[in-house]
Amino acid sequence: MTTPSLKTLSVKGNNHFDQEDWSSSYANVDKEFESIELTKIKGEIPKGLSGTLFRNGPGRMERNGQWIHHPFDGDGMITAISFSNGEVSFSNKFVETQAWKEEEKAGKFLYRGVFGTQKPGGILANIFNTRLKNIANTNVIKLGDELLALWEAANPYALDPLTLETIGISTLNGLLKTSESFSAHPRFDPGHHTYPKLVTFGVKPGPISTIRLMEFSTEGEDKGKLISERNDKFKGFAFLHDFAITPNWAIFLQNAISFNPIPFLLGRKSAAQCLSTDTNNTSKFWLIPRESGKFAKQNPRIIDAQEGFVFHHLNSWEDNEDIIIESIYYDHFPSIDKDEDFRQINFDLIPEGRLKRSRINLADKSSKTDLISEQCCEFAMVNPMKQGLSARFSWMAVAENKRGNGPLQAIKKLDLLNGNCCFWSAAPRGFVSEPMMVPEPNSNLEDKGWILVVIWNGLRRGSDLVILNATNLEEVATLELPIGIPHGLHGSWVKGT
Ligand code: CO
């Protein structure tokens, strides 16, 4: 990848957006609010919408004039938007991690970031410094009574669900060892085996990698407690961000990625910059039997997968003996090299994500992958009650154009059965983040409910929450938020709080 000059970065090609509208989202969040009422509302808040949208993402971009190198290196800031009887309140707070507190006090960066942020002082300050910062910025979920800010390479941080105050690093009551990895991509099983669960994992990467698969109760007296776990070893350096579940399987896609730690140890590159697509190897599906399923205690299955790179999966389900999994594929691993500025990234030079469907045949240990949709997409989800089951509809963030790469500017509803779709767009001056599908209570219709999406409004240089009708993506309400939120990562919906 080459660094494009500023001149090439204005509105170009087919992309109808202004680079500065997009990059202006990346600024330090300098205010925190606790339960303030939101009143700048266009439209009406649906009465049936009752619960809290929690979101996480980078909130601190710069210290003492030094910018982070990649937005994934920004300290986690939690946003909570609560709905009750047509009223809505807003809170936001940084996760006060150990490193956050130290850096606040010092007024400068003290740690290296996984994605390229170096300590000030050049190579000498970074050489052999492998102490990374747990920035707790990737997702936020409720497990039992605790709200957890997640970052996949270390323990979660526990937060007070009402005030968002940081309680501290959590071992989940001794379940996790210090610094043990805990994925930022749990999957909520809506009740495949009679009652709902949270399924998640941790990875210990190395020449032989270990996956620890864990299932937690989410209801009743046992909520938050571990129900089952298993540990499986796989050959190769595991780079696993997300996974998928079906009633019987946990499904991982091991991308063909190699890791050369030398430049990292020498302080020249970040850990993520030492990853590259490994052309000598093939990607693999690693299928681990779930403890509550019919293959419990059996060995994992390993099956070759199509080349490409995947961060996120949409959904997975079982079709007789086959497993179907839908994933967002990139042609190769996208990283930001050390001389590039992420705010000036040229979208035309990096691969776009495209939705593909793989059919895994367990009997003959083969898989076949087909393109579902050409349009650049990310952050796709189905109705949460369809998690792990065959779903007809999905909602995702997409680029404005039907082909090529571009910033995420629209929401698409895709009918997975017939390919029909409808759109809501924030273009040309707005940019979307991960859409959250909230089903309407007491409805059996899969696409009945709302889509909640935080957008960056380039026109007023601030953030809005947009509520869409999930059936047709018509705008129901737009709420002006009191802070600007940098383009974010993941979040969750918690009913009735
Ligand atoms: Co993710």
Coordinates of C-alpha atoms and ligand atoms in Angstrom, one line a residue:
M1 CA 0.0 0.0 0.0
T2 CA 1.3 3.5 -0.8
T3 CA 0.5 6.7 1.0
P4 CA -1.8 8.8 -1.2
S5 CA -1.1 12.5 -1.3
L6 CA -3.7 14.9 0.1
K7 CA -4.6 16.1 -3.4
T8 CA -5.9 12.6 -4.5
L9 CA -8.2 12.5 -1.5
S10 CA -11.0 14.8 -2.4
V11 CA -14.2 13.4 -3.8
K12 CA -13.0 10.9 -6.3
G13 CA -14.1 8.2 -8.6
N14 CA -17.6 7.1 -7.9
N15 CA -17.5 8.0 -4.3
H16 CA -19.9 10.8 -3.4
F17 CA -18.5 11.9 -0.1
D18 CA -16.0 14.4 1.3
Q19 CA -13.0 13.0 3.0
E20 CA -13.1 15.7 5.7
D21 CA -16.7 15.0 6.5
W22 CA -15.7 11.4 7.1
S23 CA -12.4 12.0 9.0
S24 CA -13.8 14.8 11.1
S25 CA -15.5 12.1 13.2
Y26 CA -12.0 11.2 14.6
A27 CA -11.6 13.7 17.5
N28 CA -11.1 13.3 21.2
V29 CA -14.4 12.9 23.1
D30 CA -14.0 15.6 25.8
K31 CA -17.3 15.4 27.7
E32 CA -19.0 12.8 29.8
F33 CA -22.7 12.8 30.6
E34 CA -24.8 10.8 33.1
S35 CA -28.4 10.1 32.3
I36 CA -29.3 13.4 30.6
E37 CA -32.6 13.6 28.8
L38 CA -32.4 13.9 25.0
T39 CA -34.9 16.4 23.7
K40 CA -33.6 17.3 20.2
I41 CA -35.8 14.7 18.5
K42 CA -37.2 14.7 15.0
G43 CA -40.1 12.2 14.7
E44 CA -41.4 10.1 17.6
I45 CA -39.8 7.5 19.8
P46 CA -41.7 4.2 19.4
K47 CA -43.5 3.4 22.6
G48 CA -42.7 -0.3 22.4
L49 CA -38.9 0.4 22.4
S50 CA -37.8 -0.3 25.9
G51 CA -34.2 -1.0 26.8
T52 CA -30.7 0.4 26.4
L53 CA -28.4 0.5 23.4
F54 CA -24.8 0.2 24.7
R55 CA -22.1 1.0 22.3
N56 CA -18.3 0.9 22.5
G57 CA -15.5 2.4 20.3
P58 CA -12.4 4.6 20.4
G59 CA -12.9 7.9 22.2
R60 CA -9.4 9.2 22.7
M61 CA -7.5 9.8 19.5
E62 CA -4.6 12.1 20.5
R63 CA -2.5 12.9 23.5
N64 CA 0.0 15.8 23.8
G65 CA -0.1 16.3 20.0
Q66 CA 0.6 12.6 19.2
W67 CA -2.2 10.9 17.2
I68 CA -3.0 7.2 17.5
H69 CA -1.9 5.3 14.3
H70 CA -5.1 3.4 13.9
P71 CA -8.6 4.0 15.2
F72 CA -8.6 0.5 16.8
D73 CA -5.9 1.8 19.1
G74 CA -8.2 4.4 20.7
D75 CA -9.3 4.0 24.3
G76 CA -12.7 2.6 24.8
M77 CA -15.6 5.0 25.4
I78 CA -19.1 3.6 26.3
T79 CA -22.3 5.2 25.1
A80 CA -25.6 4.2 26.6
I81 CA -28.9 5.4 25.2
S82 CA -32.0 4.2 27.2
F83 CA -35.6 4.2 26.1
S84 CA -38.6 4.0 28.3
N85 CA -42.2 5.0 27.5
G86 CA -41.2 7.2 24.6
E87 CA -38.5 9.0 26.6
V88 CA -34.8 8.7 26.1
S89 CA -31.7 9.4 28.2
F90 CA -28.1 9.5 27.3
S91 CA -24.8 8.6 29.2
N92 CA -21.3 8.3 28.0
K93 CA -18.1 7.5 29.9
F94 CA -14.6 6.3 29.2
V95 CA -13.5 2.9 30.4
E96 CA -11.0 3.9 33.1
T97 CA -8.5 1.1 32.5
Q98 CA -5.2 1.0 34.3
A99 CA -3.4 2.3 31.2
W100 CA -6.0 5.1 30.7
K101 CA -5.4 6.3 34.3
E102 CA -1.6 6.2 33.8
E103 CA -1.8 8.1 30.5
E104 CA -4.2 10.7 31.8
K105 CA -1.8 11.4 34.7
A106 CA 1.2 11.5 32.4
G107 CA -0.5 13.5 29.7
K108 CA 1.0 11.4 27.0
F109 CA 0.9 7.9 25.5
L110 CA 2.9 5.4 27.6
Y111 CA 2.0 2.2 25.8
R112 CA 2.2 0.7 22.3
G113 CA -1.0 0.0 20.5
V114 CA -1.7 -3.3 18.7
F115 CA -2.5 -1.6 15.5
G116 CA 0.5 0.7 15.1
T117 CA 0.5 3.4 17.8
Q118 CA 4.0 3.6 19.2
K119 CA 5.2 5.2 22.4
P120 CA 6.8 8.6 21.7
G121 CA 10.6 8.3 21.4
G122 CA 11.0 6.3 18.2
I123 CA 12.5 2.8 17.9
L124 CA 14.5 3.0 21.1
A125 CA 11.4 3.7 23.2
N126 CA 9.6 0.8 21.6
I127 CA 12.2 -1.9 21.1
F128 CA 11.4 -5.1 23.0
N129 CA 8.5 -3.4 24.6
T130 CA 5.7 -5.9 24.2
R131 CA 3.6 -4.5 27.0
L132 CA 0.3 -3.7 25.2
K133 CA -2.5 -1.6 26.4
N134 CA -5.9 -3.2 27.2
I135 CA -8.0 -0.5 25.7
A136 CA -11.4 -2.1 26.3
N137 CA -12.8 -0.6 23.2
T138 CA -14.3 -3.3 21.0
N139 CA -17.7 -4.3 22.4
V140 CA -19.9 -3.9 25.5
I141 CA -22.3 -6.6 26.7
K142 CA -24.3 -7.4 29.8
L143 CA -23.4 -10.8 31.5
G144 CA -25.3 -11.5 34.7
D145 CA -25.4 -8.2 36.6
E146 CA -22.2 -6.9 35.1
L147 CA -21.7 -4.7 32.1
L148 CA -18.4 -5.7 30.4
A149 CA -16.3 -3.7 28.1
L150 CA -14.5 -6.2 25.9
W151 CA -11.1 -6.2 24.1
E152 CA -10.2 -9.6 22.7
A153 CA -6.6 -9.9 23.8
A154 CA -7.2 -9.5 27.6
N155 CA -9.7 -9.7 30.4
P156 CA -12.9 -7.6 30.2
Y157 CA -13.4 -4.5 32.3
A158 CA -16.5 -4.6 34.5
L159 CA -18.7 -1.4 34.6
D160 CA -21.7 -0.3 36.6
P161 CA -24.6 -0.7 34.1
L162 CA -26.4 2.4 35.3
T163 CA -23.6 4.9 35.8
L164 CA -21.0 3.3 33.5
E165 CA -18.4 3.8 36.3
T166 CA -15.5 1.4 35.8
I167 CA -15.5 -1.2 38.6
G168 CA -12.2 -2.8 37.4
I169 CA -10.6 -5.5 35.4
S170 CA -12.7 -8.7 35.7
T171 CA -11.7 -12.4 35.9
L172 CA -15.4 -13.3 35.9
N173 CA -15.1 -14.6 39.5
G174 CA -11.8 -16.3 39.0
L175 CA -12.8 -18.0 35.7
L176 CA -10.1 -16.1 33.7
K177 CA -6.4 -16.0 34.4
T178 CA -4.8 -12.6 34.6
S179 CA -4.4 -11.3 31.1
E180 CA -6.2 -14.2 29.6
S181 CA -7.9 -13.4 26.3
F182 CA -11.7 -13.1 26.2
S183 CA -13.3 -12.5 22.8
A184 CA -15.1 -9.3 22.0
H185 CA -17.6 -11.3 19.9
P186 CA -19.8 -13.3 22.1
R187 CA -22.9 -14.8 20.4
F188 CA -26.3 -14.9 22.2
D189 CA -28.0 -18.2 21.7
P190 CA -31.7 -17.5 21.8
G191 CA -32.5 -20.9 23.3
H192 CA -31.3 -23.6 21.0
H193 CA -31.4 -26.1 23.9
T194 CA -34.4 -24.9 25.8
Y195 CA -33.0 -21.8 27.4
P196 CA -30.8 -18.8 26.2
K197 CA -27.1 -18.7 26.7
L198 CA -24.1 -16.6 25.9
V199 CA -21.4 -18.5 23.9
T200 CA -18.0 -17.0 23.7
F201 CA -14.3 -18.0 23.5
G202 CA -10.7 -17.0 24.2
V203 CA -7.7 -17.8 22.1
K204 CA -4.1 -18.5 23.1
P205 CA -2.3 -18.1 19.8
G206 CA 1.1 -19.7 19.0
P207 CA 2.5 -22.3 16.6
I208 CA -0.2 -24.5 18.2
S209 CA -3.2 -22.4 19.3
T210 CA -5.8 -23.2 21.9
I211 CA -9.4 -22.2 21.8
R212 CA -11.3 -22.1 25.1
L213 CA -15.0 -22.3 24.3
M214 CA -17.3 -21.1 27.1
E215 CA -21.1 -21.1 27.5
F216 CA -22.8 -18.9 30.2
S217 CA -26.4 -18.8 31.5
T218 CA -28.1 -15.5 30.8
E219 CA -31.3 -15.9 32.8
G220 CA -32.6 -16.9 36.3
E221 CA -30.7 -17.4 39.4
D222 CA -27.6 -18.7 37.6
K223 CA -27.4 -15.8 35.2
G224 CA -23.8 -14.9 34.4
K225 CA -22.5 -18.4 35.6
L226 CA -20.4 -20.7 33.4
I227 CA -22.4 -23.7 32.3
S228 CA -19.8 -25.5 30.2
E229 CA -16.4 -25.1 28.6
R230 CA -13.9 -27.1 26.6
N231 CA -10.4 -26.5 25.3
D232 CA -9.2 -27.5 21.9
K233 CA -5.8 -27.3 20.2
F234 CA -5.2 -26.4 16.6
K235 CA -2.1 -26.3 14.4
G236 CA -1.1 -22.8 13.4
F237 CA -1.2 -19.2 14.6
A238 CA -4.9 -18.5 15.3
F239 CA -6.1 -15.0 14.3
L240 CA -9.8 -15.2 15.3
H241 CA -11.9 -12.1 15.8
D242 CA -15.4 -13.5 15.5
F243 CA -17.1 -16.8 15.3
A244 CA -20.6 -18.2 14.7
I245 CA -22.9 -20.7 16.4
T246 CA -25.5 -23.2 15.4
P247 CA -27.4 -25.5 17.9
N248 CA -24.6 -28.1 17.6
W249 CA -21.5 -26.3 16.6
A250 CA -19.2 -23.3 17.3
I251 CA -17.7 -22.4 13.9
F252 CA -14.3 -20.6 13.5
L253 CA -12.7 -19.5 10.3
Q254 CA -8.9 -19.6 10.6
N255 CA -7.7 -17.2 8.0
A256 CA -4.5 -18.1 6.2
I257 CA -2.4 -15.5 8.1
S258 CA 1.2 -15.6 9.1
F259 CA 2.7 -13.7 12.0
N260 CA 6.3 -12.5 11.9
P261 CA 7.0 -11.0 15.4
I262 CA 10.6 -9.7 14.6
P263 CA 9.7 -6.2 13.5
F264 CA 7.3 -5.9 16.5
L265 CA 10.0 -7.0 19.0
L266 CA 12.4 -4.6 17.4
G267 CA 10.0 -1.8 17.9
R268 CA 9.6 -1.0 14.2
K269 CA 6.1 -2.3 13.7
S270 CA 3.0 -3.0 15.7
A271 CA 1.8 -6.5 16.3
A272 CA -1.0 -6.2 13.7
Q273 CA 1.4 -4.8 11.1
C274 CA 3.3 -8.1 11.4
L275 CA 0.3 -10.1 10.2
S276 CA 0.1 -10.8 6.5
T277 CA -1.8 -13.1 4.2
D278 CA 0.0 -16.4 4.0
T279 CA -0.1 -17.6 0.4
N280 CA 1.5 -20.9 1.3
N281 CA -1.4 -22.0 3.4
T282 CA -5.1 -22.4 3.1
S283 CA -7.8 -21.0 5.3
K284 CA -9.6 -23.6 7.5
F285 CA -13.0 -23.9 9.2
W286 CA -12.5 -25.2 12.7
L287 CA -15.8 -26.7 14.0
I288 CA -16.1 -27.3 17.7
P289 CA -19.0 -29.4 19.0
R290 CA -21.1 -27.5 21.6
E291 CA -21.5 -29.3 24.9
S292 CA -25.3 -29.1 24.8
G293 CA -25.4 -30.5 21.2
K294 CA -25.6 -33.9 19.7
F295 CA -21.8 -34.1 19.0
A296 CA -20.7 -33.1 22.6
K297 CA -17.3 -34.5 23.6
Q298 CA -16.4 -35.3 20.1
N299 CA -13.2 -34.0 18.4
P300 CA -13.4 -30.8 16.4
R301 CA -13.6 -31.1 12.6
I302 CA -11.2 -29.2 10.3
I303 CA -12.2 -28.4 6.8
D304 CA -10.6 -26.3 4.0
A305 CA -12.1 -22.9 3.3
Q306 CA -12.0 -20.4 0.5
E307 CA -9.1 -17.9 0.5
G308 CA -9.6 -14.4 1.7
F309 CA -9.8 -12.6 5.0
V310 CA -12.8 -12.5 7.3
F311 CA -13.3 -10.3 10.4
H312 CA -17.0 -10.9 10.9
H313 CA -19.7 -13.5 10.3
L314 CA -23.4 -12.7 9.7
N315 CA -25.0 -16.0 10.8
S316 CA -24.7 -19.7 10.6
W317 CA -27.2 -22.6 10.7
E318 CA -27.6 -26.3 10.0
D319 CA -29.2 -27.7 6.8
N320 CA -29.5 -31.4 7.5
E321 CA -25.9 -32.6 7.7
D322 CA -24.4 -29.4 6.2
I323 CA -23.5 -26.2 8.0
I324 CA -24.1 -22.9 6.3
I325 CA -22.1 -19.8 7.3
E326 CA -22.4 -16.3 6.0
S327 CA -19.3 -14.1 6.3
I328 CA -17.9 -10.8 5.1
Y329 CA -14.8 -11.5 3.0
Y330 CA -11.9 -9.2 2.1
D331 CA -9.5 -10.2 -0.7
H332 CA -6.6 -9.9 1.8
F333 CA -5.9 -8.7 5.3
P334 CA -6.3 -4.9 5.4
S335 CA -3.8 -3.0 7.6
I336 CA -2.5 0.5 7.9
D337 CA 1.2 0.6 7.2
K338 CA 3.5 2.6 9.4
D339 CA 3.8 5.7 7.1
E340 CA 0.1 6.1 6.5
D341 CA -2.4 8.4 8.2
F342 CA -5.7 6.6 8.8
R343 CA -7.6 9.9 8.4
Q344 CA -6.3 10.2 4.9
I345 CA -6.9 6.7 3.8
N346 CA -7.8 6.2 0.2
F347 CA -10.8 3.8 0.1
D348 CA -10.0 2.9 -3.5
L349 CA -6.7 1.3 -2.5
I350 CA -8.0 -1.1 0.2
P351 CA -10.2 -4.1 -0.3
E352 CA -13.9 -4.0 0.4
G353 CA -16.0 -6.5 2.4
R354 CA -18.4 -8.6 0.5
L355 CA -21.0 -11.0 1.8
K356 CA -20.5 -14.7 0.9
R357 CA -22.1 -17.9 1.9
S358 CA -20.2 -21.1 2.6
R359 CA -21.8 -24.6 2.6
I360 CA -19.7 -26.9 4.7
N361 CA -20.2 -30.6 4.0
L362 CA -19.3 -32.6 7.1
A363 CA -19.6 -36.0 5.3
D364 CA -17.0 -35.4 2.6
K365 CA -15.1 -32.7 4.5
S366 CA -15.4 -30.1 1.8
S367 CA -16.8 -26.5 1.6
K368 CA -18.1 -24.3 -1.2
T369 CA -18.4 -20.6 -1.1
D370 CA -20.6 -18.3 -3.2
L371 CA -20.9 -14.5 -3.4
I372 CA -24.3 -13.3 -2.0
S373 CA -23.9 -9.6 -2.6
E374 CA -21.2 -7.5 -4.4
Q375 CA -21.9 -4.3 -2.4
C376 CA -19.3 -3.3 0.1
C377 CA -20.6 -4.1 3.6
E378 CA -19.7 -4.6 7.3
F379 CA -21.5 -5.1 10.6
A380 CA -24.3 -7.4 9.5
M381 CA -26.8 -9.0 11.7
V382 CA -30.0 -11.1 11.7
N383 CA -33.0 -10.8 14.1
P384 CA -31.4 -12.0 17.4
M385 CA -34.0 -14.6 17.8
K386 CA -32.7 -16.2 14.6
Q387 CA -29.1 -16.4 15.8
G388 CA -27.8 -19.8 14.8
L389 CA -30.9 -20.7 12.8
S390 CA -31.9 -20.2 9.2
A391 CA -32.9 -16.5 8.9
R392 CA -34.6 -14.8 6.0
F393 CA -33.6 -11.2 6.6
S394 CA -30.4 -9.4 7.5
W395 CA -29.4 -5.8 8.1
M396 CA -26.0 -4.3 7.5
A397 CA -24.0 -1.2 7.0
V398 CA -23.0 -0.6 3.4
A399 CA -21.1 1.8 1.1
E400 CA -23.3 4.2 -0.9
N401 CA -22.1 2.7 -4.2
K402 CA -23.1 -0.8 -5.3
R403 CA -19.5 -1.6 -6.4
G404 CA -16.0 -0.9 -5.1
N405 CA -14.9 0.3 -1.7
G406 CA -16.1 3.4 0.2
P407 CA -17.0 4.5 3.7
L408 CA -20.1 3.0 5.2
Q409 CA -22.9 5.5 4.5
A410 CA -26.1 3.5 4.2
I411 CA -28.1 0.7 5.9
K412 CA -29.3 -2.2 3.8
K413 CA -32.0 -4.8 4.5
L414 CA -31.3 -7.9 2.5
D415 CA -33.8 -10.7 1.9
L416 CA -31.5 -13.7 2.0
L417 CA -34.0 -15.8 0.2
N418 CA -34.6 -13.8 -3.0
G419 CA -31.9 -11.1 -2.9
N420 CA -34.4 -8.2 -2.6
C421 CA -33.1 -5.3 -0.7
C422 CA -34.1 -1.9 0.6
F423 CA -31.9 1.0 1.8
W424 CA -31.7 4.0 4.1
S425 CA -28.9 6.3 3.3
A426 CA -27.1 9.0 5.2
A427 CA -25.1 10.1 2.2
P428 CA -23.6 12.4 1.0
R429 CA -22.6 13.9 4.4
G430 CA -23.6 11.2 6.8
F431 CA -21.8 8.0 7.8
V432 CA -23.2 5.0 9.5
S433 CA -21.9 2.5 12.1
E434 CA -23.1 -1.0 13.1
P435 CA -26.9 -1.2 12.9
M436 CA -28.7 -2.9 15.9
M437 CA -31.9 -4.8 15.0
V438 CA -34.3 -4.7 18.0
P439 CA -37.3 -7.0 17.5
E440 CA -40.7 -5.6 18.3
P441 CA -41.9 -7.4 21.5
N442 CA -44.7 -9.9 21.0
S443 CA -44.3 -10.1 17.2
N444 CA -43.6 -13.3 15.4
L445 CA -42.6 -11.5 12.2
E446 CA -38.9 -11.8 11.7
D447 CA -38.5 -8.3 10.2
K448 CA -40.8 -6.4 12.6
G449 CA -38.9 -4.1 14.9
W450 CA -36.5 -1.2 14.7
I451 CA -33.0 -0.6 13.5
L452 CA -30.9 1.6 15.8
V453 CA -27.9 3.2 14.3
V454 CA -25.5 5.9 15.5
I455 CA -24.4 8.1 12.6
W456 CA -21.7 10.7 12.1
N457 CA -23.4 13.8 10.7
G458 CA -20.7 15.5 8.7
L459 CA -22.9 18.5 8.1
R460 CA -23.1 19.5 11.8
R461 CA -20.0 17.6 12.8
G462 CA -21.8 15.7 15.5
S463 CA -23.5 12.3 16.1
D464 CA -27.1 11.4 15.8
L465 CA -29.0 8.3 16.7
V466 CA -31.4 7.2 13.9
I467 CA -34.3 4.8 14.5
L468 CA -35.6 3.0 11.4
N469 CA -38.5 0.8 10.8
A470 CA -36.9 -2.7 10.4
T471 CA -39.5 -3.8 7.8
N472 CA -39.0 -1.0 5.2
L473 CA -36.1 1.1 6.6
E474 CA -38.3 4.2 6.8
E475 CA -37.0 6.8 9.2
V476 CA -39.0 6.8 12.5
A477 CA -37.0 9.3 14.6
T478 CA -33.6 11.1 14.7
L479 CA -32.1 12.1 17.9
E480 CA -29.3 14.7 18.2
L481 CA -26.6 13.4 20.6
P482 CA -24.7 15.8 22.9
I483 CA -21.3 14.6 21.8
G484 CA -19.5 13.6 18.6
I485 CA -18.7 9.9 18.7
P486 CA -15.8 8.7 16.5
H487 CA -16.7 5.9 14.0
G488 CA -17.3 3.1 16.5
L489 CA -17.0 -0.6 16.8
H490 CA -19.6 -2.9 18.4
G491 CA -22.5 -2.8 20.9
S492 CA -25.5 -4.6 22.2
W493 CA -29.1 -4.1 23.1
V494 CA -30.3 -4.9 26.6
K495 CA -34.1 -5.2 27.0
G496 CA -36.0 -3.3 29.6
T497 CA -33.4 -1.4 31.6
Ligands
CO1 CO -15.6 -7.0 15.4

